[in-house]
């Protein structure tokens, strides 16, 4: 069987940063594998490792050449190969919306014909939280979103999942395959890439594709959402900030705690 | 075609808060569009839910009597059928965990633009949605092209509608035989019981990813010992297996309302804040002056927890 994992290199913003028009200057960004995707990769690799049959794990990403560095992390952790899609038409989008992403992944699914697709619940940067379920709908797969427990062995025709609802309630659901599951953090313990894994990853294939390779044209990724402003949120806070060294600020904080009467004598 | 359709949410017999907030969001947009607000409630005790949703802001309530609990196939099929019948300009859905499980499918099936996790909306010749990026460190406005769209709305951002209205209540039938059955809900389970109930605590010391290593938790335990506080945490600490699930504060953890909530090394992501914003006094210790937690804090120290916490322990020993 084959498992496709969608992975994304996401940017995190440093403590101090400046916004330049509609983006944050590169100087203030740090790139990493999306936290939720890390758990999705681990879930896929665990299924492959525990399988009696051959399971291929393919990582698929939409990202510029730079992102290969991050995608190699997924390969170092056990994915067999990767597909990377990029195109000038994608680079031009101010905001690469859900529909555009799904149009790309739809073609990847058509090429790869996976039995199971794992995605992260959301990407830490744009936080749409919609790609997995929209993709499932587009390709006619079953789905489940926000999965924090997965009971599935390679070859099974159904997966039993727990969906983590609000307030500490979990829903238990049986999903037929083929399916797309969006994976929540905490479902497993993502491994660190071993040195051996990192070395092996260098030999693994990251196949670059542009839109025409996938039979798409630029219009397919011309999203309906346009970013028009980016700014630091206006703080409504009137927080009292204690200034000074650790002793000084701790003393002021201790006074507040005493005043509120929450610290026992 | 100037109407707004909002689909309410309920679980195990209760309408969830976002159902009333969505009514306010929907009314605001319907007024800007010059249209009516339709609210739909799908599955469960729809008649009773409709009564409760009948607030002054609503024009029409559509009850869809199908199944007991949320099932994404039923919700998707019913919502698409309602959309076809009403042809609204905007379809609003909650950006809740269940929203995440069907709204993207509905938007895709309808072939409409989809903006998720809206914290605000404005209409002026076209829809502009305000949403956050990079873990709430920046806010953005997004113009949505087209005459019709789907928007999922974040809970807690609009006031909850209340009071009695005189909306028309009508039942809506759709072809249930068309509903896919490839994902079947088997049941529910409460998780996170255990030794302490953090929702009962008066003083919570809550630790986040800023603690870096499991061993460093001892420092926070020392602080709890010195102050008599109860220890809680953000999600990554629980994900790492460093604390049990019953200590997690947030959307998928516990909702807490202590007298004092001291957040240490916690950024203040929306899903965390959802669980603790009701605290009487919020105090944050964080190295990042731009951390969103400071926006809701009453007191703050911009500093390194590894310096401040030992000094604080000193204060009480
Ligand atoms: C569906 C869903 C449900 C979720 N449910 C929950 C939930 O219930 N609860 C929850 O908490 N999260 C939840 N999350 C996750 C949430 O989005 C965040 O990822 C999480 O809250 C971040 O935790 P954090 O603040 O500890 O970590 P981070 O966001 O990584 O923040 C760490 C903070 O520590 C600060 N820091 C670092 N070093 C130091 C130092 N030495 N001294 C002081 N400060 C320091 C940093 O400046 C930073 O602000 C959920 C996510 C999703 C998608």
Coordinates of C-alpha atoms and ligand atoms in Angstrom, one line a residue:
Chain A
X1 CA 0.0 0.0 0.0
X2 CA 0.9 3.6 -0.3
X3 CA 0.6 6.5 2.2
X4 CA 0.9 10.1 1.0
X5 CA 1.8 12.7 3.7
X6 CA 1.4 16.3 2.8
X7 CA 4.2 18.3 4.5
X8 CA 4.9 22.0 4.6
X9 CA 7.9 24.1 5.4
X10 CA 6.5 26.9 7.6
X11 CA 7.9 30.2 8.7
X12 CA 8.0 31.2 12.4
X13 CA 8.4 34.8 13.3
X14 CA 11.2 35.9 15.5
X15 CA 10.5 37.8 18.7
X16 CA 11.3 41.2 17.1
X17 CA 10.2 41.7 13.6
X18 CA 9.1 44.2 11.0
X19 CA 6.3 44.0 8.5
X20 CA 7.2 45.2 5.1
X21 CA 4.0 45.7 3.1
X22 CA 2.3 42.4 2.8
X23 CA 5.0 40.2 4.3
X24 CA 7.5 39.9 7.1
X25 CA 11.0 40.5 6.0
X26 CA 13.0 37.3 5.5
X27 CA 15.5 38.3 8.1
X28 CA 12.9 37.7 10.8
X29 CA 11.7 34.3 9.7
X30 CA 12.9 30.9 10.7
X31 CA 11.8 27.9 8.7
X32 CA 10.9 24.5 10.0
X33 CA 8.8 21.5 9.2
X34 CA 5.2 22.3 10.2
X35 CA 4.6 20.9 13.7
X36 CA 1.4 19.1 12.8
X37 CA 3.0 17.5 9.7
X38 CA 5.8 16.1 11.9
X39 CA 3.2 14.0 13.7
X40 CA 1.6 13.0 10.4
X41 CA 5.0 11.8 9.1
X42 CA 5.5 9.8 12.2
X43 CA 2.1 8.2 12.0
X44 CA 2.8 7.1 8.4
X45 CA 6.2 5.8 9.2
X46 CA 4.9 3.8 12.1
X47 CA 2.3 2.2 9.9
X48 CA 5.0 1.2 7.4
X49 CA 7.3 -0.1 10.1
X50 CA 4.6 -2.3 11.7
X51 CA 3.3 -3.6 8.4
X52 CA 3.5 -7.2 7.1
X53 CA 3.3 -5.9 3.6
X54 CA 5.3 -3.3 1.6
X55 CA 4.2 0.2 2.5
X56 CA 5.6 3.2 0.6
X57 CA 5.5 6.6 2.3
X58 CA 5.6 9.5 -0.1
X59 CA 5.9 13.1 1.2
X60 CA 4.3 15.8 -0.9
X61 CA 5.0 19.4 -0.6
X62 CA 4.2 22.7 -2.3
X63 CA 7.3 24.9 -1.8
X64 CA 10.2 26.6 -3.3
X65 CA 13.6 24.9 -3.8
X66 CA 14.7 26.2 -0.4
X67 CA 12.1 24.0 1.3
X68 CA 13.9 20.8 0.2
X69 CA 16.1 21.2 3.2
X70 CA 13.1 20.8 5.4
X71 CA 11.5 18.1 3.3
X72 CA 14.6 16.1 3.8
X73 CA 13.7 16.0 7.5
X74 CA 10.6 13.9 6.5
X75 CA 12.9 11.6 4.4
X76 CA 15.4 11.3 7.3
X77 CA 12.6 10.2 9.5
X78 CA 11.6 7.4 7.2
X79 CA 9.5 8.7 4.3
X80 CA 10.7 6.8 1.1
X81 CA 10.6 9.7 -1.4
X82 CA 9.2 13.1 -1.9
X83 CA 7.4 15.1 -4.5
X84 CA 7.8 18.9 -4.5
X85 CA 5.6 21.2 -6.5
X86 CA 6.5 24.8 -7.3
X87 CA 5.8 27.2 -10.1
X88 CA 6.1 30.9 -10.8
X89 CA 2.3 31.1 -10.8
X90 CA 2.3 29.8 -7.2
X91 CA 5.1 32.2 -6.1
X92 CA 3.0 35.1 -7.3
X93 CA 0.1 34.4 -5.0
X94 CA -0.2 36.8 -2.1
X95 CA -2.0 34.1 -0.2
X96 CA -2.0 30.5 -1.5
X97 CA -5.6 29.6 -0.7
X98 CA -7.1 26.2 0.2
X99 CA -8.7 25.8 -3.3
X100 CA -5.4 26.3 -5.0
X101 CA -3.5 24.0 -2.7
X102 CA -6.2 21.3 -3.2
X103 CA -6.0 21.7 -7.0
X104 CA -2.3 20.9 -6.8
X105 CA -2.6 18.0 -4.4
X106 CA -5.6 16.6 -6.4
X107 CA -3.2 15.9 -9.2
X108 CA -0.5 14.5 -6.9
X109 CA -3.2 12.1 -5.6
X110 CA -4.2 11.2 -9.2
X111 CA -0.5 10.4 -10.0
X112 CA 0.3 8.5 -6.8
X113 CA -3.1 6.8 -6.1
X114 CA -2.4 6.5 -2.3
X115 CA -4.6 4.4 -0.1
X116 CA -4.2 6.7 2.8
X117 CA -3.4 10.4 2.9
X118 CA -2.2 12.0 6.2
X119 CA -2.0 15.8 6.6
X120 CA -1.5 18.1 9.6
X121 CA -4.6 19.7 11.1
X122 CA -3.2 23.1 10.2
X123 CA -0.1 24.8 9.0
X124 CA 1.4 27.0 11.7
X125 CA 1.9 30.0 9.4
X126 CA -1.3 30.6 7.4
X127 CA -3.4 28.5 9.7
X128 CA -6.2 27.6 7.2
X129 CA -6.8 24.2 8.7
X130 CA -8.7 23.1 5.7
X131 CA -6.5 21.3 3.2
X132 CA -7.0 17.7 4.3
X133 CA -10.8 17.7 4.3
X134 CA -11.1 19.8 1.1
X135 CA -8.7 17.4 -0.6
X136 CA -10.7 14.4 0.5
X137 CA -13.8 15.9 -0.9
X138 CA -12.2 16.7 -4.2
X139 CA -10.7 13.3 -4.8
X140 CA -13.7 11.4 -3.4
X141 CA -11.9 9.9 -0.4
X142 CA -13.4 9.5 3.1
X143 CA -11.9 11.7 5.8
X144 CA -11.6 12.6 9.5
X145 CA -10.3 15.9 10.9
X146 CA -8.3 16.5 14.1
X147 CA -7.3 12.9 14.7
X148 CA -5.4 12.3 17.9
X149 CA -5.5 8.5 17.9
X150 CA -5.2 6.2 14.9
X151 CA -5.9 2.4 15.0
X152 CA -4.9 1.2 11.5
X153 CA -2.7 -1.6 10.2
X154 CA -1.5 -1.7 6.6
X155 CA -3.9 -3.5 4.4
X156 CA -7.0 -2.9 6.6
X157 CA -10.0 -1.5 4.8
X158 CA -11.1 0.7 7.7
X159 CA -9.3 2.9 10.2
X160 CA -10.6 3.6 13.7
X161 CA -9.8 7.1 14.8
X162 CA -10.4 9.4 17.7
X163 CA -11.2 13.0 16.9
X164 CA -10.3 15.4 19.6
X165 CA -13.3 17.7 20.2
X166 CA -13.3 20.7 22.5
X167 CA -13.3 20.4 26.2
X168 CA -11.7 17.0 26.6
X169 CA -14.2 15.0 24.7
X170 CA -13.2 12.5 22.0
X171 CA -15.3 11.1 19.2
X172 CA -14.6 7.6 18.0
X173 CA -15.2 7.1 14.3
X174 CA -14.6 4.3 11.8
X175 CA -13.5 5.5 8.4
X176 CA -13.3 3.5 5.2
X177 CA -10.3 3.7 3.1
X178 CA -9.1 5.3 0.9
X179 CA -9.2 8.2 3.3
X180 CA -7.6 11.5 4.2
X181 CA -6.9 12.0 8.0
X182 CA -5.8 15.3 9.4
X183 CA -3.4 14.6 12.3
X184 CA -3.4 16.4 15.6
X185 CA -0.2 16.9 17.7
X186 CA 0.3 14.5 20.6
X187 CA -1.0 11.5 18.5
X188 CA 2.5 10.0 18.8
X189 CA 6.0 10.9 19.6
X190 CA 7.8 12.1 16.5
X191 CA 11.3 10.7 16.3
X192 CA 14.4 12.7 15.9
X193 CA 16.1 12.2 12.6
X194 CA 19.1 9.9 13.3
X195 CA 22.5 10.7 11.7
X196 CA 22.0 7.5 9.6
X197 CA 18.6 8.7 8.6
X198 CA 19.9 12.1 7.6
X199 CA 22.7 10.5 5.5
X200 CA 20.2 8.2 3.8
X201 CA 17.9 11.1 3.1
X202 CA 20.5 12.6 0.9
X203 CA 20.1 9.7 -1.5
X204 CA 16.3 9.8 -1.6
X205 CA 14.5 11.4 -4.4
X206 CA 12.7 14.8 -4.1
X207 CA 11.0 15.0 -7.5
X208 CA 10.4 18.6 -8.6
X209 CA 7.2 19.3 -10.5
X210 CA 5.8 22.5 -12.0
X211 CA 2.2 23.0 -12.8
X212 CA 2.5 21.8 -16.4
X213 CA 4.0 18.5 -15.2
X214 CA 0.8 18.0 -13.3
X215 CA -1.4 18.9 -16.3
X216 CA -2.4 22.3 -14.7
X217 CA -2.2 25.8 -15.9
X218 CA -1.6 29.0 -13.9
X219 CA -5.4 29.6 -13.6
X220 CA -5.7 26.5 -11.5
X221 CA -3.8 28.2 -8.6
X222 CA -5.3 31.7 -9.1
X223 CA -6.9 31.8 -5.7
X224 CA -9.9 33.8 -4.7
X225 CA -8.3 35.2 -1.6
X226 CA -6.1 38.3 -1.8
X227 CA -4.0 39.5 1.1
X228 CA -4.6 43.2 1.4
X229 CA -3.1 44.2 4.7
X230 CA -0.7 42.8 7.3
X231 CA -0.1 44.4 10.6
X232 CA 0.7 43.8 14.2
X233 CA -2.6 43.3 16.1
X234 CA -3.6 46.4 18.1
X235 CA -3.1 45.4 21.6
X236 CA -6.1 46.0 23.8
X237 CA -4.0 45.3 26.7
X238 CA -3.5 47.6 29.6
X239 CA -1.1 45.2 31.2
X240 CA 1.2 46.5 33.9
X241 CA 4.6 45.4 32.8
X242 CA 7.2 45.2 35.5
X243 CA 10.6 46.5 34.4
X244 CA 14.0 45.7 35.7
X245 CA 16.1 42.8 36.7
X246 CA 14.8 39.3 37.8
X247 CA 14.9 40.1 41.6
X248 CA 13.1 43.4 41.2
X249 CA 10.4 42.1 38.8
X250 CA 9.9 38.9 40.9
X251 CA 9.4 41.0 44.0
X252 CA 6.7 43.1 42.3
X253 CA 5.0 40.0 41.0
X254 CA 5.2 38.5 44.5
X255 CA 3.4 41.6 45.9
X256 CA 0.6 41.1 43.3
X257 CA 0.2 37.5 44.3
X258 CA 0.0 38.4 48.0
X259 CA -2.4 41.2 47.3
X260 CA -4.7 38.9 45.4
X261 CA -4.6 36.6 48.4
X262 CA -3.7 33.4 46.5
X263 CA -0.4 32.7 48.1
X264 CA -0.7 30.9 51.4
X265 CA 1.3 32.3 54.3
Chain B
X1 CA -29.1 36.9 -3.3
X2 CA -28.1 39.1 -0.4
X3 CA -28.8 36.6 2.4
X4 CA -26.6 35.0 5.0
X5 CA -26.9 31.4 6.1
X6 CA -25.3 30.3 9.3
X7 CA -25.2 26.7 10.5
X8 CA -25.3 26.3 14.3
X9 CA -23.5 23.7 16.3
X10 CA -24.5 21.5 19.2
X11 CA -23.1 18.5 21.0
X12 CA -24.7 16.0 23.3
X13 CA -27.9 17.9 23.6
X14 CA -26.5 21.4 24.1
X15 CA -26.0 24.2 21.6
X16 CA -22.5 25.4 21.8
X17 CA -21.6 29.1 22.4
X18 CA -20.4 29.6 18.8
X19 CA -24.0 29.1 17.7
X20 CA -25.1 32.3 19.3
X21 CA -21.9 34.2 18.3
X22 CA -22.4 33.1 14.7
X23 CA -25.9 34.7 14.9
X24 CA -24.3 38.1 15.7
X25 CA -21.7 37.7 13.0
X26 CA -24.3 36.7 10.5
X27 CA -26.6 39.6 11.4
X28 CA -23.8 42.1 11.0
X29 CA -23.0 40.7 7.6
X30 CA -26.6 40.4 6.5
X31 CA -27.2 44.1 7.4
X32 CA -24.2 45.1 5.4
X33 CA -25.5 43.1 2.5
X34 CA -29.0 44.3 2.9
X35 CA -30.3 40.7 3.3
X36 CA -31.8 38.3 5.7
X37 CA -30.2 36.0 8.3
X38 CA -31.0 32.3 8.0
X39 CA -29.9 29.9 10.7
X40 CA -29.8 26.2 10.2
X41 CA -29.7 23.5 12.9
X42 CA -29.0 20.0 11.8
X43 CA -29.5 16.8 13.8
X44 CA -30.6 16.2 17.4
X45 CA -33.5 17.9 19.1
X46 CA -33.9 20.4 16.3
X47 CA -37.2 21.8 17.5
X48 CA -35.8 22.7 21.0
X49 CA -32.6 24.0 19.4
X50 CA -34.6 26.2 17.1
X51 CA -36.5 27.7 20.0
X52 CA -33.3 28.5 21.8
X53 CA -31.8 30.0 18.6
X54 CA -34.8 32.2 18.0
X55 CA -33.2 35.5 19.0
X56 CA -34.2 38.9 17.7
X57 CA -31.3 38.9 15.1
X58 CA -32.6 35.9 13.2
X59 CA -35.1 36.0 10.3
X60 CA -35.6 32.3 9.5
X61 CA -34.6 29.1 11.2
X62 CA -34.3 25.9 9.2
X63 CA -34.5 22.7 11.2
X64 CA -33.0 19.6 9.6
X65 CA -34.2 16.5 11.5
X66 CA -31.5 13.9 10.6
X67 CA -29.6 11.7 13.1
X68 CA -28.7 12.6 16.7
X69 CA -25.2 13.9 16.7
X70 CA -22.8 15.6 14.3
X71 CA -21.9 13.4 11.4
X72 CA -19.9 15.2 8.7
X73 CA -21.5 13.5 5.8
X74 CA -25.0 14.4 7.0
X75 CA -23.9 18.0 7.8
X76 CA -22.2 18.4 4.5
X77 CA -25.1 17.1 2.4
X78 CA -27.7 19.0 4.4
X79 CA -25.7 22.3 4.2
X80 CA -25.2 21.9 0.5
X81 CA -28.9 21.2 0.0
X82 CA -29.8 24.3 2.0
X83 CA -27.3 26.4 0.1
X84 CA -28.9 25.2 -3.2
X85 CA -32.4 26.1 -1.9
X86 CA -31.5 29.5 -0.4
X87 CA -28.7 30.7 -2.6
X88 CA -27.2 32.9 0.1
X89 CA -24.3 35.3 -0.6
X90 CA -22.4 34.1 2.5
X91 CA -22.4 30.8 4.2
X92 CA -21.0 31.0 7.7
X93 CA -19.8 27.9 9.7
X94 CA -18.1 27.6 13.0
X95 CA -14.3 27.1 12.9
X96 CA -14.7 24.5 15.6
X97 CA -13.3 21.0 15.5
X98 CA -16.5 19.8 13.9
X99 CA -16.4 22.8 11.6
X100 CA -12.9 21.7 10.6
X101 CA -14.4 18.4 9.7
X102 CA -17.1 19.5 7.2
X103 CA -16.8 23.2 6.3
X104 CA -13.8 22.6 3.9
X105 CA -15.8 19.8 2.1
X106 CA -18.8 22.0 1.7
X107 CA -16.8 25.0 0.3
X108 CA -15.1 22.6 -2.1
X109 CA -18.3 21.0 -3.2
X110 CA -20.0 24.3 -3.8
X111 CA -16.9 25.5 -5.6
X112 CA -16.8 28.7 -3.6
X113 CA -14.0 30.8 -2.1
X114 CA -13.3 29.8 1.5
X115 CA -11.8 32.0 4.2
X116 CA -11.2 30.2 7.5
X117 CA -11.0 31.3 11.1
X118 CA -12.3 34.8 10.6
X119 CA -12.0 37.1 13.6
X120 CA -13.8 39.9 11.9
X121 CA -15.7 40.7 8.6
X122 CA -16.5 43.8 6.7
X123 CA -18.5 44.3 3.6
X124 CA -18.1 47.2 1.2
X125 CA -18.7 46.2 -2.4
X126 CA -17.0 42.9 -1.5
X127 CA -16.1 40.8 1.5
X128 CA -13.0 41.5 3.5
X129 CA -12.1 39.0 6.2
X130 CA -9.7 39.6 9.1
X131 CA -7.7 36.6 10.1
X132 CA -4.5 35.9 12.0
X133 CA -1.3 34.3 10.9
X134 CA 1.9 33.1 12.5
X135 CA 0.4 32.1 15.8
X136 CA -1.5 35.4 16.2
X137 CA 1.6 37.4 15.9
X138 CA 0.2 39.2 12.8
X139 CA -3.3 40.1 11.7
X140 CA -4.2 40.3 8.1
X141 CA -7.1 41.4 6.0
X142 CA -8.1 39.3 3.0
X143 CA -10.3 40.3 0.2
X144 CA -12.5 37.6 -1.0
X145 CA -13.3 37.6 -4.8
X146 CA -16.7 36.5 -6.1
X147 CA -20.4 37.0 -5.3
X148 CA -20.7 34.1 -3.0
X149 CA -18.4 32.7 -0.4
X150 CA -17.9 30.4 2.6
X151 CA -16.4 31.8 5.9
X152 CA -15.6 29.9 9.0
X153 CA -15.7 32.0 12.1
X154 CA -13.6 31.8 15.2
X155 CA -15.4 31.2 18.5
X156 CA -15.3 34.0 21.1
X157 CA -14.9 36.9 18.6
X158 CA -18.5 38.0 18.4
X159 CA -21.0 38.7 21.2
X160 CA -23.5 36.0 21.8
X161 CA -27.0 36.8 20.7
X162 CA -29.7 36.4 23.3
X163 CA -33.3 37.3 24.0
X164 CA -36.5 36.1 22.4
X165 CA -37.1 36.7 18.7
X166 CA -39.9 35.9 16.3
X167 CA -38.1 34.2 13.5
X168 CA -40.0 31.9 11.2
X169 CA -39.2 28.3 12.0
X170 CA -39.4 25.9 9.1
X171 CA -38.3 22.3 8.7
X172 CA -36.1 21.5 5.8
X173 CA -36.0 18.1 4.1
X174 CA -33.2 16.8 1.9
X175 CA -32.5 13.5 0.3
X176 CA -30.9 11.6 3.1
X177 CA -30.4 8.6 0.9
X178 CA -27.6 10.6 -0.8
X179 CA -25.6 10.8 2.4
X180 CA -22.3 8.9 2.2
X181 CA -21.7 6.4 5.0
X182 CA -18.0 6.0 4.7
X183 CA -17.2 7.5 8.1
X184 CA -19.3 6.2 11.0
X185 CA -19.4 7.8 14.5
X186 CA -19.2 5.0 17.1
X187 CA -19.4 7.1 20.3
X188 CA -17.8 9.6 22.6
X189 CA -15.4 9.4 25.5
X190 CA -14.5 12.0 28.1
X191 CA -10.7 12.1 28.7
X192 CA -8.5 13.9 31.1
X193 CA -9.9 12.8 34.5
X194 CA -7.3 12.1 37.1
X195 CA -5.6 13.2 40.3
X196 CA -6.4 17.0 40.3
X197 CA -9.1 19.1 38.8
X198 CA -7.3 22.2 37.6
X199 CA -10.7 23.9 36.9
X200 CA -11.2 24.0 40.7
X201 CA -7.9 25.7 41.5
X202 CA -7.7 29.3 42.7
X203 CA -4.2 29.8 41.6
X204 CA -2.7 28.1 38.6
X205 CA 0.9 28.2 37.5
X206 CA 0.8 27.2 33.9
X207 CA 3.9 26.3 32.0
X208 CA 4.5 26.2 28.2
X209 CA 7.1 25.2 25.6
X210 CA 9.4 27.9 27.0
X211 CA 10.4 25.3 29.7
X212 CA 12.4 23.5 26.9
X213 CA 13.3 20.3 28.8
X214 CA 11.3 17.9 31.0
X215 CA 13.9 18.2 33.8
X216 CA 13.3 21.9 34.0
X217 CA 9.7 21.2 35.1
X218 CA 11.2 20.7 38.6
X219 CA 11.8 24.4 38.7
X220 CA 8.1 25.1 38.1
X221 CA 7.1 22.4 40.7
X222 CA 9.3 24.2 43.2
X223 CA 7.4 27.4 42.5
X224 CA 4.1 25.6 43.0
X225 CA 5.3 24.2 46.3
X226 CA 6.5 27.6 47.4
X227 CA 3.3 29.3 46.6
X228 CA 0.7 26.6 47.0
X229 CA -0.3 26.9 43.3
X230 CA -1.6 24.1 41.2
X231 CA 0.4 23.2 38.1
X232 CA -1.2 23.3 34.6
X233 CA 0.2 23.6 31.1
X234 CA -0.2 24.4 27.5
X235 CA -0.6 21.6 25.0
X236 CA 3.0 20.9 23.9
X237 CA 3.9 19.9 27.5
X238 CA 1.1 17.3 27.4
X239 CA 1.9 16.2 23.8
X240 CA 5.5 15.5 25.0
X241 CA 4.2 13.3 27.7
X242 CA 5.7 15.5 30.5
X243 CA 2.3 16.1 32.2
X244 CA -1.0 14.2 32.0
X245 CA -3.8 15.4 29.8
X246 CA -5.9 16.5 32.9
X247 CA -3.4 19.4 33.3
X248 CA -3.9 20.9 29.8
X249 CA -5.6 24.2 29.6
X250 CA -7.3 25.2 26.4
X251 CA -9.7 24.4 23.7
X252 CA -9.1 20.7 23.7
X253 CA -8.1 20.7 27.4
X254 CA -9.8 22.2 30.4
X255 CA -11.5 25.5 30.7
X256 CA -10.3 27.2 33.9
X257 CA -11.4 30.3 35.8
X258 CA -8.9 30.7 38.7
X259 CA -8.4 33.9 40.6
X260 CA -4.9 34.1 39.3
X261 CA -3.4 32.4 36.2
X262 CA 0.3 32.7 35.9
X263 CA 1.4 31.8 32.3
X264 CA 5.1 31.0 32.1
X265 CA 6.7 30.5 28.7
X266 CA 3.3 30.3 27.0
X267 CA 2.8 32.3 23.8
X268 CA -0.9 32.7 24.0
X269 CA -2.1 30.8 20.9
X270 CA -5.9 31.2 20.4
X271 CA -6.6 27.6 21.3
X272 CA -4.8 28.1 24.6
X273 CA -6.4 31.4 25.4
X274 CA -9.8 29.8 24.8
X275 CA -9.3 27.8 28.0
X276 CA -8.0 30.6 30.4
X277 CA -9.3 34.0 29.3
X278 CA -11.9 33.8 32.0
X279 CA -9.3 34.0 34.8
X280 CA -9.8 37.0 37.1
X281 CA -6.1 38.0 36.9
X282 CA -3.7 36.9 34.2
X283 CA 0.0 37.3 34.6
X284 CA 2.6 36.4 32.0
X285 CA 6.3 35.8 32.0
X286 CA 7.7 35.6 28.5
X287 CA 11.0 36.6 26.8
X288 CA 9.0 37.8 23.8
X289 CA 7.5 41.3 24.3
X290 CA 5.2 40.6 21.3
X291 CA 3.8 37.3 22.5
X292 CA 0.0 37.4 22.2
X293 CA -0.4 36.4 25.8
X294 CA 0.6 40.0 26.8
X295 CA -2.5 41.2 25.0
X296 CA -4.8 39.6 27.6
X297 CA -2.5 39.8 30.6
X298 CA -3.1 42.2 33.5
X299 CA 0.5 42.0 34.6
X300 CA 3.6 40.9 32.8
X301 CA 7.3 40.4 33.0
X302 CA 9.3 40.4 29.8
X303 CA 12.1 38.2 30.9
X304 CA 13.7 34.8 31.0
X305 CA 11.8 32.4 33.1
X306 CA 15.0 30.7 34.2
X307 CA 16.0 34.0 35.9
X308 CA 12.6 35.2 37.1
X309 CA 11.1 31.9 38.5
X310 CA 14.1 31.2 40.8
X311 CA 13.8 34.8 42.1
X312 CA 10.1 34.4 42.6
X313 CA 10.6 31.2 44.6
X314 CA 13.1 33.1 46.8
X315 CA 10.4 35.6 47.5
X316 CA 8.2 32.9 49.2
X317 CA 10.9 30.8 50.9
Ligands
LIG1 C1 -7.5 22.0 17.1 C2 -6.4 22.5 18.0 C3 -6.6 22.4 19.4 C4 -5.6 22.9 20.3 N1 -5.9 22.8 21.6 C5 -5.0 23.4 22.5 C6 -5.2 23.4 23.9 O1 -6.2 22.9 24.4 N2 -4.3 24.0 24.7 C7 -3.1 24.6 24.2 O2 -2.3 25.1 25.0 N3 -2.9 24.5 22.9 C8 -3.7 23.9 22.0 N4 -3.5 23.9 20.7 C9 -2.1 24.3 20.2 C10 -1.9 25.7 20.1 O3 -2.2 26.1 18.8 C11 -0.4 26.1 20.3 O4 0.4 25.3 19.5 C12 0.1 25.9 21.8 O5 -0.8 26.5 22.7 C13 1.4 26.5 21.9 O6 1.9 26.3 23.2 P1 3.0 27.2 24.0 O7 2.5 28.6 24.1 O8 3.4 26.5 25.2 O9 4.2 27.1 22.9 P2 4.8 28.2 21.9 O10 3.8 28.8 21.1 O11 6.0 27.6 21.3 O12 5.3 29.4 22.9 C14 6.4 29.3 23.8 C15 6.6 30.6 24.4 O13 7.6 30.6 25.3 C16 8.4 31.7 25.3 N5 9.7 31.4 25.8 C17 10.7 30.7 25.3 N6 11.8 30.6 26.1 C18 11.4 31.3 27.2 C19 12.1 31.6 28.5 N7 13.3 31.1 28.7 N8 11.5 32.4 29.4 C20 10.3 32.9 29.1 N9 9.6 32.6 28.0 C21 10.2 31.8 27.1 C22 8.4 32.1 23.8 O14 8.7 33.5 23.6 C23 7.0 31.7 23.4 O15 6.1 32.8 23.5 C24 -4.4 23.4 19.8 C25 -4.2 23.5 18.4 C26 -5.2 23.0 17.5 C27 -5.0 23.1 16.0

